[in-house]
mmCIF file of C-alpha atoms and ligand atoms in Angstrom:
data_model
loop_
_atom_site.group_PDB
_atom_site.id
_atom_site.type_symbol
_atom_site.label_atom_id
_atom_site.label_comp_id
_atom_site.label_asym_id
_atom_site.label_seq_id
_atom_site.Cartn_x
_atom_site.Cartn_y
_atom_site.Cartn_z
ATOM 1 C CA MET A 462 0.492 0.017 0.192
ATOM 2 C CA ASN A 463 0.898 3.528 0.223
ATOM 3 C CA SER A 464 4.387 4.278 2.125
ATOM 4 C CA GLU A 465 3.542 7.624 2.888
ATOM 5 C CA LYS A 466 1.980 8.205 6.131
ATOM 6 C CA THR A 467 -2.027 8.788 5.901
ATOM 7 C CA TYR A 468 -3.946 10.140 9.022
ATOM 8 C CA ILE A 469 -8.030 10.154 8.740
ATOM 9 C CA LEU A 470 -10.451 10.919 11.465
ATOM 10 C CA ALA A 471 -13.187 8.908 11.068
ATOM 11 C CA ILE A 472 -16.773 9.394 12.880
ATOM 12 C CA GLU A 473 -19.460 7.241 13.543
ATOM 13 C CA SER A 474 -23.132 8.092 14.697
ATOM 14 C CA SER A 475 -25.435 6.286 13.317
ATOM 15 C CA CYS A 476 -27.295 4.664 15.890
ATOM 16 C CA ASP A 477 -26.940 4.951 19.416
ATOM 17 C CA ASP A 478 -22.751 5.106 20.056
ATOM 18 C CA THR A 479 -21.086 7.978 19.375
ATOM 19 C CA ALA A 480 -17.434 7.347 18.062
ATOM 20 C CA ALA A 481 -14.206 8.451 16.560
ATOM 21 C CA ALA A 482 -10.931 7.098 15.303
ATOM 22 C CA VAL A 483 -7.942 8.095 13.893
ATOM 23 C CA LEU A 484 -5.639 5.697 11.581
ATOM 24 C CA CYS A 485 -2.675 6.040 9.931
ATOM 25 C CA ASN A 486 -2.889 4.157 6.725
ATOM 26 C CA ASN A 487 -5.101 0.763 7.841
ATOM 27 C CA VAL A 488 -3.286 0.856 11.338
ATOM 28 C CA VAL A 489 -6.073 2.016 14.296
ATOM 29 C CA LEU A 490 -4.635 4.536 16.402
ATOM 30 C CA SER A 491 -7.483 5.036 18.759
ATOM 31 C CA ASN A 492 -11.114 3.920 19.066
ATOM 32 C CA VAL A 493 -13.372 6.063 20.862
ATOM 33 C CA ILE A 494 -16.741 5.254 21.532
ATOM 34 C CA ALA A 495 -18.916 6.582 24.021
ATOM 35 C CA ALA A 496 -21.941 4.356 24.358
ATOM 36 C CA GLN A 497 -25.408 5.585 25.132
ATOM 37 C CA LYS A 498 -26.867 4.510 28.321
ATOM 38 C CA VAL A 499 -29.802 6.795 28.316
ATOM 39 C CA HIS A 500 -32.081 4.485 26.110
ATOM 40 C CA ALA A 501 -31.870 1.156 28.493
ATOM 41 C CA GLU A 502 -34.424 2.221 30.513
ATOM 42 C CA TYR A 503 -37.335 2.420 27.246
ATOM 43 C CA GLY A 504 -36.227 -0.990 25.972
ATOM 44 C CA GLY A 505 -34.323 0.044 23.291
ATOM 45 C CA VAL A 506 -32.699 2.897 21.426
ATOM 46 C CA VAL A 507 -35.191 6.309 21.506
ATOM 47 C CA PRO A 508 -34.350 8.345 18.082
ATOM 48 C CA GLU A 509 -34.921 11.658 19.386
ATOM 49 C CA LEU A 510 -32.911 10.951 22.884
ATOM 50 C CA ALA A 511 -29.977 9.962 20.764
ATOM 51 C CA SER A 512 -29.521 12.472 18.816
ATOM 52 C CA ARG A 513 -29.082 14.705 21.360
ATOM 53 C CA ALA A 514 -27.123 12.454 23.348
ATOM 54 C CA HIS A 515 -25.094 12.869 19.931
ATOM 55 C CA GLN A 516 -24.824 16.440 20.398
ATOM 56 C CA GLN A 517 -23.471 16.521 23.811
ATOM 57 C CA ASN A 518 -21.090 13.520 23.153
ATOM 58 C CA ILE A 519 -19.334 14.343 19.888
ATOM 59 C CA VAL A 520 -16.461 17.322 20.630
ATOM 60 C CA PRO A 521 -15.063 15.210 23.325
ATOM 61 C CA VAL A 522 -14.990 12.046 21.795
ATOM 62 C CA VAL A 523 -13.063 13.477 18.755
ATOM 63 C CA HIS A 524 -11.031 15.196 21.008
ATOM 64 C CA GLN A 525 -10.859 12.138 23.442
ATOM 65 C CA ALA A 526 -9.439 10.140 19.736
ATOM 66 C CA ILE A 527 -7.215 12.762 18.365
ATOM 67 C CA LEU A 528 -5.686 13.183 21.819
ATOM 68 C CA LYS A 529 -5.089 9.264 22.189
ATOM 69 C CA ALA A 530 -3.996 9.253 18.194
ATOM 70 C CA GLY A 531 -0.900 11.639 19.421
ATOM 71 C CA ILE A 532 -1.344 13.461 16.767
ATOM 72 C CA ASP A 533 -2.317 17.013 16.537
ATOM 73 C CA LYS A 534 -5.772 17.672 14.052
ATOM 74 C CA ARG A 535 -3.426 19.623 12.120
ATOM 75 C CA ASP A 536 -2.306 16.295 11.107
ATOM 76 C CA LEU A 537 -5.058 14.824 9.638
ATOM 77 C CA ASN A 538 -4.979 14.455 6.031
ATOM 78 C CA ALA A 539 -8.977 13.957 5.633
ATOM 79 C CA ILE A 540 -12.133 13.355 7.373
ATOM 80 C CA ALA A 541 -14.746 9.826 7.535
ATOM 81 C CA PHE A 542 -18.153 9.376 8.568
ATOM 82 C CA THR A 543 -21.201 7.391 8.023
ATOM 83 C CA ARG A 544 -23.285 8.602 5.545
ATOM 84 C CA GLY A 545 -25.973 5.966 6.809
ATOM 85 C CA PRO A 546 -28.001 3.712 6.909
ATOM 86 C CA GLY A 547 -28.981 4.575 10.288
ATOM 87 C CA LEU A 548 -31.335 7.309 12.166
ATOM 88 C CA MET A 549 -31.942 10.004 10.524
ATOM 89 C CA GLY A 550 -31.357 12.211 13.613
ATOM 90 C CA SER A 551 -28.159 10.639 14.813
ATOM 91 C CA LEU A 552 -26.682 10.865 10.957
ATOM 92 C CA LEU A 553 -27.254 14.263 10.734
ATOM 93 C CA VAL A 554 -25.153 15.075 13.433
ATOM 94 C CA GLY A 555 -21.732 13.124 12.529
ATOM 95 C CA THR A 556 -22.424 14.347 8.955
ATOM 96 C CA SER A 557 -22.976 17.969 9.472
ATOM 97 C CA PHE A 558 -19.538 17.672 12.217
ATOM 98 C CA ALA A 559 -17.991 16.278 9.457
ATOM 99 C CA LYS A 560 -18.461 18.700 7.023
ATOM 100 C CA SER A 561 -17.540 21.762 9.352
ATOM 101 C CA LEU A 562 -14.247 19.779 10.397
ATOM 102 C CA ALA A 563 -13.514 19.052 6.951
ATOM 103 C CA LEU A 564 -14.262 22.291 6.021
ATOM 104 C CA GLY A 565 -12.739 24.467 8.722
ATOM 105 C CA LEU A 566 -8.901 22.216 8.232
ATOM 106 C CA ASN A 567 -9.741 22.569 4.176
ATOM 107 C CA ILE A 568 -9.078 18.716 4.021
ATOM 108 C CA PRO A 569 -10.957 16.209 1.979
ATOM 109 C CA LEU A 570 -14.272 15.101 3.570
ATOM 110 C CA ILE A 571 -15.032 11.440 2.691
ATOM 111 C CA GLU A 572 -18.760 9.542 3.071
ATOM 112 C CA VAL A 573 -18.464 5.808 4.464
ATOM 113 C CA ASN A 574 -21.795 3.467 4.139
ATOM 114 C CA HIS A 575 -22.170 2.110 8.064
ATOM 115 C CA MET A 576 -22.553 -1.812 6.403
ATOM 116 C CA GLN A 577 -20.370 -1.882 4.017
ATOM 117 C CA ALA A 578 -17.960 -0.457 7.119
ATOM 118 C CA HIS A 579 -18.899 -3.614 9.202
ATOM 119 C CA ILE A 580 -17.284 -5.462 6.084
ATOM 120 C CA LEU A 581 -14.588 -3.492 5.574
ATOM 121 C CA ALA A 582 -13.215 -3.553 9.192
ATOM 122 C CA HIS A 583 -11.515 -7.067 7.998
ATOM 123 C CA TYR A 584 -8.988 -4.859 6.725
ATOM 124 C CA ILE A 585 -7.617 -3.043 9.699
ATOM 125 C CA LYS A 586 -4.030 -4.258 10.118
ATOM 126 C CA GLU A 587 -4.264 -6.416 13.722
ATOM 127 C CA ASP A 588 -1.829 -8.751 14.432
ATOM 128 C CA GLY A 589 -3.328 -12.478 14.076
ATOM 129 C CA PHE A 590 -6.061 -11.578 12.305
ATOM 130 C CA ASN A 591 -5.792 -12.180 8.073
ATOM 131 C CA MET A 592 -7.466 -9.787 5.248
ATOM 132 C CA PRO A 593 -9.753 -11.673 3.069
ATOM 133 C CA PRO A 594 -9.383 -12.063 -0.842
ATOM 134 C CA PHE A 595 -11.756 -10.982 -3.833
ATOM 135 C CA PRO A 596 -14.739 -12.631 -3.842
ATOM 136 C CA PHE A 597 -15.628 -13.587 -0.498
ATOM 137 C CA LEU A 598 -18.215 -14.304 0.947
ATOM 138 C CA ALA A 599 -19.266 -11.494 4.324
ATOM 139 C CA MET A 600 -22.549 -12.092 6.347
ATOM 140 C CA THR A 601 -23.952 -8.949 8.043
ATOM 141 C CA ILE A 602 -25.435 -9.150 11.092
ATOM 142 C CA SER A 603 -26.269 -6.257 13.169
ATOM 143 C CA GLY A 604 -29.344 -4.185 15.529
ATOM 144 C CA GLY A 605 -30.397 -3.148 11.716
ATOM 145 C CA HIS A 606 -29.453 -5.757 9.054
ATOM 146 C CA THR A 607 -28.585 -9.135 7.823
ATOM 147 C CA GLN A 608 -27.489 -9.795 4.785
ATOM 148 C CA ILE A 609 -25.690 -12.216 2.978
ATOM 149 C CA VAL A 610 -23.380 -9.842 0.418
ATOM 150 C CA ARG A 611 -20.647 -11.472 -2.368
ATOM 151 C CA VAL A 612 -17.537 -8.645 -1.718
ATOM 152 C CA ASN A 613 -16.194 -8.441 -5.109
ATOM 153 C CA SER A 614 -13.423 -5.510 -4.249
ATOM 154 C CA TYR A 615 -13.575 -2.824 -1.724
ATOM 155 C CA PHE A 616 -16.308 -0.845 -2.890
ATOM 156 C CA ASN A 617 -18.123 -3.357 -5.427
ATOM 157 C CA MET A 618 -20.493 -5.663 -3.842
ATOM 158 C CA THR A 619 -23.848 -7.130 -4.212
ATOM 159 C CA VAL A 620 -26.555 -7.970 -1.827
ATOM 160 C CA LEU A 621 -27.736 -11.828 -2.325
ATOM 161 C CA GLY A 622 -29.712 -12.236 0.537
ATOM 162 C CA GLU A 623 -31.763 -10.551 3.268
ATOM 163 C CA THR A 624 -34.107 -9.997 6.463
ATOM 164 C CA ILE A 625 -37.827 -9.854 5.197
ATOM 165 C CA ASP A 626 -38.769 -8.571 8.400
ATOM 166 C CA ASP A 627 -36.436 -8.150 11.591
ATOM 167 C CA ALA A 628 -32.689 -7.984 12.234
ATOM 168 C CA VAL A 629 -30.680 -10.702 13.846
ATOM 169 C CA GLY A 630 -29.866 -8.773 16.425
ATOM 170 C CA GLU A 631 -33.795 -7.253 16.757
ATOM 171 C CA ALA A 632 -34.211 -11.177 17.388
ATOM 172 C CA PHE A 633 -31.810 -11.438 19.854
ATOM 173 C CA ASP A 634 -32.568 -7.993 21.561
ATOM 174 C CA LYS A 635 -37.058 -9.171 21.361
ATOM 175 C CA SER A 636 -36.293 -12.203 22.908
ATOM 176 C CA GLY A 637 -34.792 -11.128 25.447
ATOM 177 C CA LYS A 638 -37.205 -8.339 26.305
ATOM 178 C CA ILE A 639 -39.802 -11.151 26.587
ATOM 179 C CA LEU A 640 -37.033 -12.829 29.309
ATOM 180 C CA GLY A 641 -37.012 -9.760 31.503
ATOM 181 C CA LEU A 642 -33.663 -8.738 30.495
ATOM 182 C CA GLY A 643 -32.485 -5.156 29.376
ATOM 183 C CA TYR A 644 -31.692 -3.709 26.128
ATOM 184 C CA PRO A 645 -29.766 -4.944 24.165
ATOM 185 C CA ALA A 646 -29.886 -8.193 25.220
ATOM 186 C CA GLY A 647 -27.855 -9.744 22.591
ATOM 187 C CA PRO A 648 -24.352 -10.389 24.939
ATOM 188 C CA GLN A 649 -26.562 -11.113 27.986
ATOM 189 C CA ILE A 650 -28.435 -14.149 25.871
ATOM 190 C CA ASP A 651 -24.156 -14.948 24.671
ATOM 191 C CA LYS A 652 -23.338 -14.863 28.515
ATOM 192 C CA LEU A 653 -26.255 -17.088 29.728
ATOM 193 C CA ALA A 654 -26.368 -19.731 27.402
ATOM 194 C CA ARG A 655 -22.725 -20.441 27.634
ATOM 195 C CA SER A 656 -23.677 -22.666 30.752
ATOM 196 C CA GLY A 657 -27.647 -23.777 29.091
ATOM 197 C CA ASN A 658 -28.547 -26.873 27.246
ATOM 198 C CA PRO A 659 -29.397 -25.557 23.415
ATOM 199 C CA LYS A 660 -31.126 -28.557 22.873
ATOM 200 C CA ALA A 661 -33.093 -27.993 26.024
ATOM 201 C CA PHE A 662 -36.305 -26.849 23.802
ATOM 202 C CA LYS A 663 -37.074 -26.397 20.233
ATOM 203 C CA PHE A 664 -38.115 -23.509 18.097
ATOM 204 C CA THR A 665 -38.957 -23.712 15.004
ATOM 205 C CA LYS A 666 -36.923 -22.298 12.188
ATOM 206 C CA PRO A 667 -38.495 -20.206 9.576
ATOM 207 C CA LYS A 668 -38.703 -21.048 6.062
ATOM 208 C CA VAL A 669 -37.833 -18.719 3.292
ATOM 209 C CA GLU A 670 -37.138 -19.797 -0.079
ATOM 210 C CA GLY A 671 -33.358 -18.583 -1.419
ATOM 211 C CA LEU A 672 -30.774 -16.419 0.953
ATOM 212 C CA ASN A 673 -33.247 -14.290 2.508
ATOM 213 C CA PHE A 674 -33.649 -14.997 5.911
ATOM 214 C CA SER A 675 -37.086 -14.065 8.953
ATOM 215 C CA PHE A 676 -36.584 -13.618 12.136
ATOM 216 C CA SER A 677 -40.048 -12.554 13.073
ATOM 217 C CA GLY A 678 -42.025 -15.666 13.585
ATOM 218 C CA LEU A 679 -39.243 -16.877 15.565
ATOM 219 C CA LYS A 680 -39.682 -14.274 18.319
ATOM 220 C CA THR A 681 -43.303 -14.587 18.244
ATOM 221 C CA ALA A 682 -42.438 -18.452 18.960
ATOM 222 C CA ILE A 683 -40.777 -17.159 21.739
ATOM 223 C CA LEU A 684 -42.758 -15.612 23.277
ATOM 224 C CA TYR A 685 -45.901 -18.334 22.918
ATOM 225 C CA PHE A 686 -44.012 -20.433 24.512
ATOM 226 C CA VAL A 687 -42.880 -18.272 27.632
ATOM 227 C CA GLN A 688 -46.555 -17.918 28.017
ATOM 228 C CA LYS A 689 -47.795 -21.424 27.721
ATOM 229 C CA GLU A 690 -45.162 -22.224 30.285
ATOM 230 C CA THR A 691 -45.310 -19.498 32.932
ATOM 231 C CA LYS A 692 -48.968 -20.580 33.074
ATOM 232 C CA GLN A 693 -48.293 -23.847 34.471
ATOM 233 C CA ASN A 694 -44.921 -22.456 36.530
ATOM 234 C CA PRO A 695 -44.901 -18.717 37.150
ATOM 235 C CA ASP A 696 -40.634 -19.663 37.677
ATOM 236 C CA PHE A 697 -40.571 -21.211 34.446
ATOM 237 C CA VAL A 698 -38.326 -17.969 32.851
ATOM 238 C CA SER A 699 -36.230 -18.304 35.924
ATOM 239 C CA GLN A 700 -35.785 -21.190 36.543
ATOM 240 C CA HIS A 701 -34.672 -22.387 32.925
ATOM 241 C CA LEU A 702 -33.664 -18.625 31.871
ATOM 242 C CA ASN A 703 -29.728 -20.852 30.806
ATOM 243 C CA ASP A 704 -31.556 -23.079 28.790
ATOM 244 C CA ILE A 705 -33.470 -20.838 26.839
ATOM 245 C CA CYS A 706 -30.819 -18.511 26.011
ATOM 246 C CA ALA A 707 -29.131 -21.551 24.797
ATOM 247 C CA SER A 708 -31.920 -22.432 23.134
ATOM 248 C CA ILE A 709 -32.963 -19.402 21.459
ATOM 249 C CA GLN A 710 -29.413 -18.405 20.682
ATOM 250 C CA TYR A 711 -28.513 -22.304 18.528
ATOM 251 C CA THR A 712 -31.959 -21.799 16.480
ATOM 252 C CA ILE A 713 -30.457 -18.730 15.576
ATOM 253 C CA ILE A 714 -27.046 -19.910 14.907
ATOM 254 C CA GLN A 715 -28.779 -22.491 13.234
ATOM 255 C CA ILE A 716 -30.609 -20.028 10.834
ATOM 256 C CA LEU A 717 -27.721 -18.325 9.941
ATOM 257 C CA ILE A 718 -25.149 -21.238 9.071
ATOM 258 C CA ASP A 719 -28.152 -23.032 7.046
ATOM 259 C CA LYS A 720 -28.320 -20.040 4.894
ATOM 260 C CA LEU A 721 -24.529 -19.711 4.784
ATOM 261 C CA LYS A 722 -23.784 -23.293 3.757
ATOM 262 C CA LEU A 723 -26.296 -22.560 1.032
ATOM 263 C CA ALA A 724 -24.742 -19.125 -0.245
ATOM 264 C CA THR A 725 -21.498 -21.271 -0.847
ATOM 265 C CA ASN A 726 -22.855 -23.671 -2.932
ATOM 266 C CA GLU A 727 -24.728 -21.642 -4.866
ATOM 267 C CA THR A 728 -21.533 -19.165 -5.687
ATOM 268 C CA GLY A 729 -18.672 -21.633 -5.051
ATOM 269 C CA ILE A 730 -16.740 -19.204 -2.676
ATOM 270 C CA THR A 731 -15.776 -20.841 0.668
ATOM 271 C CA HIS A 732 -13.929 -17.770 1.789
ATOM 272 C CA VAL A 733 -15.980 -16.689 4.408
ATOM 273 C CA ALA A 734 -16.831 -13.378 6.907
ATOM 274 C CA ILE A 735 -18.941 -12.316 9.202
ATOM 275 C CA GLY A 736 -19.460 -8.617 10.654
ATOM 276 C CA GLY A 737 -21.823 -6.626 12.551
ATOM 277 C CA GLY A 738 -22.737 -6.607 16.416
ATOM 278 C CA VAL A 739 -23.839 -9.852 16.357
ATOM 279 C CA SER A 740 -20.832 -10.879 15.416
ATOM 280 C CA ALA A 741 -19.442 -10.952 18.703
ATOM 281 C CA ASN A 742 -22.067 -13.515 19.751
ATOM 282 C CA SER A 743 -19.328 -15.940 21.201
ATOM 283 C CA GLY A 744 -21.728 -19.243 19.661
ATOM 284 C CA ILE A 745 -22.065 -17.571 15.835
ATOM 285 C CA ARG A 746 -17.849 -17.065 16.256
ATOM 286 C CA LYS A 747 -17.528 -20.944 17.338
ATOM 287 C CA ALA A 748 -20.274 -22.202 14.771
ATOM 288 C CA ILE A 749 -18.449 -19.558 11.924
ATOM 289 C CA LYS A 750 -15.261 -21.134 13.011
ATOM 290 C CA ASP A 751 -16.312 -25.031 12.749
ATOM 291 C CA GLY A 752 -16.792 -24.261 9.075
ATOM 292 C CA GLU A 753 -13.689 -24.753 8.148
ATOM 293 C CA GLN A 754 -13.481 -28.249 9.663
ATOM 294 C CA LYS A 755 -17.371 -29.051 8.449
ATOM 295 C CA TYR A 756 -17.376 -27.048 4.906
ATOM 296 C CA GLY A 757 -13.685 -26.067 4.285
ATOM 297 C CA TRP A 758 -15.006 -22.465 4.272
ATOM 298 C CA THR A 759 -12.071 -20.333 5.388
ATOM 299 C CA THR A 760 -13.424 -17.617 7.724
ATOM 300 C CA TYR A 761 -12.355 -14.473 8.735
ATOM 301 C CA ILE A 762 -13.785 -13.335 12.334
ATOM 302 C CA PRO A 763 -13.714 -9.662 13.134
ATOM 303 C CA LYS A 764 -11.548 -8.751 16.307
ATOM 304 C CA PHE A 765 -14.055 -8.446 19.095
ATOM 305 C CA GLU A 766 -13.797 -4.245 19.384
ATOM 306 C CA TYR A 767 -14.678 -3.892 15.506
ATOM 307 C CA THR A 768 -18.055 -6.127 16.007
ATOM 308 C CA THR A 769 -20.382 -3.371 17.175
ATOM 309 C CA ASP A 770 -20.567 0.003 16.422
ATOM 310 C CA ASN A 771 -17.369 1.818 16.149
ATOM 311 C CA ALA A 772 -15.100 4.538 14.020
ATOM 312 C CA ALA A 773 -12.357 2.707 13.309
ATOM 313 C CA MET A 774 -14.373 0.711 10.558
ATOM 314 C CA ILE A 775 -14.960 4.026 9.861
ATOM 315 C CA GLY A 776 -12.129 4.821 9.247
ATOM 316 C CA ILE A 777 -10.298 1.605 7.635
ATOM 317 C CA ALA A 778 -13.070 2.199 4.744
ATOM 318 C CA GLY A 779 -12.518 6.139 4.597
ATOM 319 C CA TYR A 780 -8.200 5.149 3.827
ATOM 320 C CA LEU A 781 -9.330 3.112 1.354
ATOM 321 C CA LYS A 782 -11.508 5.868 -0.545
ATOM 322 C CA PHE A 783 -8.489 8.076 0.331
ATOM 323 C CA LEU A 784 -5.951 5.591 -1.929
ATOM 324 C CA GLU A 785 -9.054 6.163 -4.981
ATOM 325 C CA GLY A 786 -9.529 10.152 -4.180
ATOM 326 C CA ASN A 787 -12.861 9.012 -3.752
ATOM 327 C CA PHE A 788 -13.393 12.659 -1.835
ATOM 328 C CA SER A 789 -17.167 13.540 -0.900
ATOM 329 C CA ASN A 790 -18.224 17.361 -1.391
ATOM 330 C CA GLN A 791 -19.758 19.763 1.103
ATOM 331 C CA ASN A 792 -23.374 19.108 -0.483
ATOM 332 C CA VAL A 793 -23.195 15.415 0.556
ATOM 333 C CA MET A 794 -26.276 15.533 2.882
ATOM 334 C CA ALA A 795 -26.852 12.437 5.194
ATOM 335 C CA ASN A 796 -29.225 9.370 4.589
ATOM 336 C CA SER A 797 -30.783 7.315 6.272
ATOM 337 C CA ARG A 798 -31.343 4.163 3.663
ATOM 338 C CA LEU A 799 -28.605 4.283 2.499
ATOM 339 C CA LYS A 800 -27.551 0.504 0.607
ATOM 340 C CA ILE A 801 -24.595 -1.046 0.378
HETATM 341 O O1 KG4 B 950 -23.864 -3.767 14.217
HETATM 342 P P1 KG4 B 950 -24.239 -3.081 15.891
HETATM 343 O O2 KG4 B 950 -23.667 -2.447 16.984
HETATM 344 O O3 KG4 B 950 -25.057 -1.836 15.933
HETATM 345 C C1 KG4 B 950 -26.276 -1.543 14.588
HETATM 346 O O4 KG4 B 950 -25.666 -1.848 13.526
HETATM 347 O O5 KG4 B 950 -27.531 -2.538 15.062
HETATM 348 O O6 KG4 B 950 -25.517 -4.093 16.488
HETATM 349 C C2 KG4 B 950 -25.925 -4.170 17.402
HETATM 350 C C3 KG4 B 950 -26.522 -5.585 18.041
HETATM 351 C C4 KG4 B 950 -27.386 -5.235 18.792
HETATM 352 O O7 KG4 B 950 -28.485 -6.117 18.491
HETATM 353 C C5 KG4 B 950 -26.957 -6.414 19.832
HETATM 354 O O8 KG4 B 950 -27.723 -7.065 21.070
HETATM 355 C C6 KG4 B 950 -25.965 -7.370 19.267
HETATM 356 O O9 KG4 B 950 -25.823 -6.680 18.043
HETATM 357 N N1 KG4 B 950 -24.894 -8.162 19.830
HETATM 358 C C7 KG4 B 950 -25.134 -8.804 20.217
HETATM 359 C C8 KG4 B 950 -24.334 -9.105 20.842
HETATM 360 N N2 KG4 B 950 -23.386 -8.491 21.128
HETATM 361 C C9 KG4 B 950 -24.029 -7.231 20.020
HETATM 362 N N3 KG4 B 950 -25.996 -10.243 19.808
HETATM 363 C C10 KG4 B 950 -25.557 -11.579 20.515
HETATM 364 N N4 KG4 B 950 -24.391 -11.868 21.045
HETATM 365 C C11 KG4 B 950 -23.766 -11.024 20.980
HETATM 366 N N5 KG4 B 950 -22.702 -11.216 21.997
HETATM 367 ZN ZN1 ZN B 951 -23.385 -1.957 12.615
#
C-alpha cells in the first residue's frame, strides 16, 4: 500500500454510539466509543434522545480520539464519516460535524456506508487477523441488518440475500425483552447461553426461500412458548433461563449457518467473513470457525472491538477511499436508507 503516512479521522453516529477513531494508513491509533446509556430504561433506542446525546458527546469523543492518537488535528489528511444507513437524527450530527471540521481544516471529506464499513473492518491491520481475498462472502449481522453480501472488491458489493422482516440483532433483543432481560439483550443471552443446554427447547426455524432471512416468527414462537409455560409455572423463566437462552441462540445460529452453507454452495465461494454487532456472539463465532473443518471454508472473524458499532471501521473504509481519491463534496447529505 501507500508508503506515505495518511492520517484519517473517522466519525460514526448512525445509531446510539458516538464514536471517533484515528487511523494512520490501515493501522488504528485510537478508537473511542461513548455508548449511550439513556436508552436502556426504554428497552430500545429512542431516536430523539440518541440525536441529543450525539450532540453532547461528539466534541469530547473526537477530542479524545485525536489526543489518544498522539497527533495534532492539523496532521489530519481527511475526515471520514458515516453517511448512512441509520437513524436520521443521529446521522445528521456526525455528518454536520464532519463537514464543518473538514471545511475548517481544509481537508477532504469522505462519506462511508456503515454496512460496507462493517465488512471492510477486516482490512484493518491487526496481528493474528488475515484480510479476506476477493471475492468473498460477508454475512453482516447487526441490530438493523442481516445480509449475505458477495464482496467483489472494496467498494463493489452485491447483496445476495437479506432479512424480510426483523434483523438478527432484533431477534436477540426482542427475545431478551420477553425474558425480562435489559436492552440490548444480545450480549446477555450470549453469556447466559454458555451454561445452558442448547437442545433443551426446540423452536421451529422459518422457511424462507433462497438466501433471504426471517426472524419475526421466531420472536412470536418464543413469546407463545414463554406465555404457555409460565401459565403452568410462574417461575419457569427464572428456573430455566440459561437453557432458554442457549436454545434461542442455537436456533438463530442454525438459521444463519444454513443460509451461509447455501450461499457458499450456490456461489462456489468458500472465503466467508462476518461483521456487525451480532458477530460478537461467541456461539456464532465458534459455529463459523467450525465451518472450516465441516465445510472447507476459510473464515474471517473480526477482532471483538470491531464487531459492534465503532469508528475504526469507518476509518478503514475512509482510508481505502482516500487511496482511490474518492472524496465527497460539502453538499453531501446524510441518507438513512443508504444501500450497500
Ligand atoms: O452493529 P451494531 O452495534 O449496531 C447496529 O448497526 O445495529 O449491532 C447491535 C446489535 C444489538 O442487537 C445487540 O444485541 C447485538 O448487536 N449484539 C449481540 C452481541 N453483542 C452485540 N448479539 C448477540 N450476542 C452478542 N454477544
Ligand atoms: Zn452497525
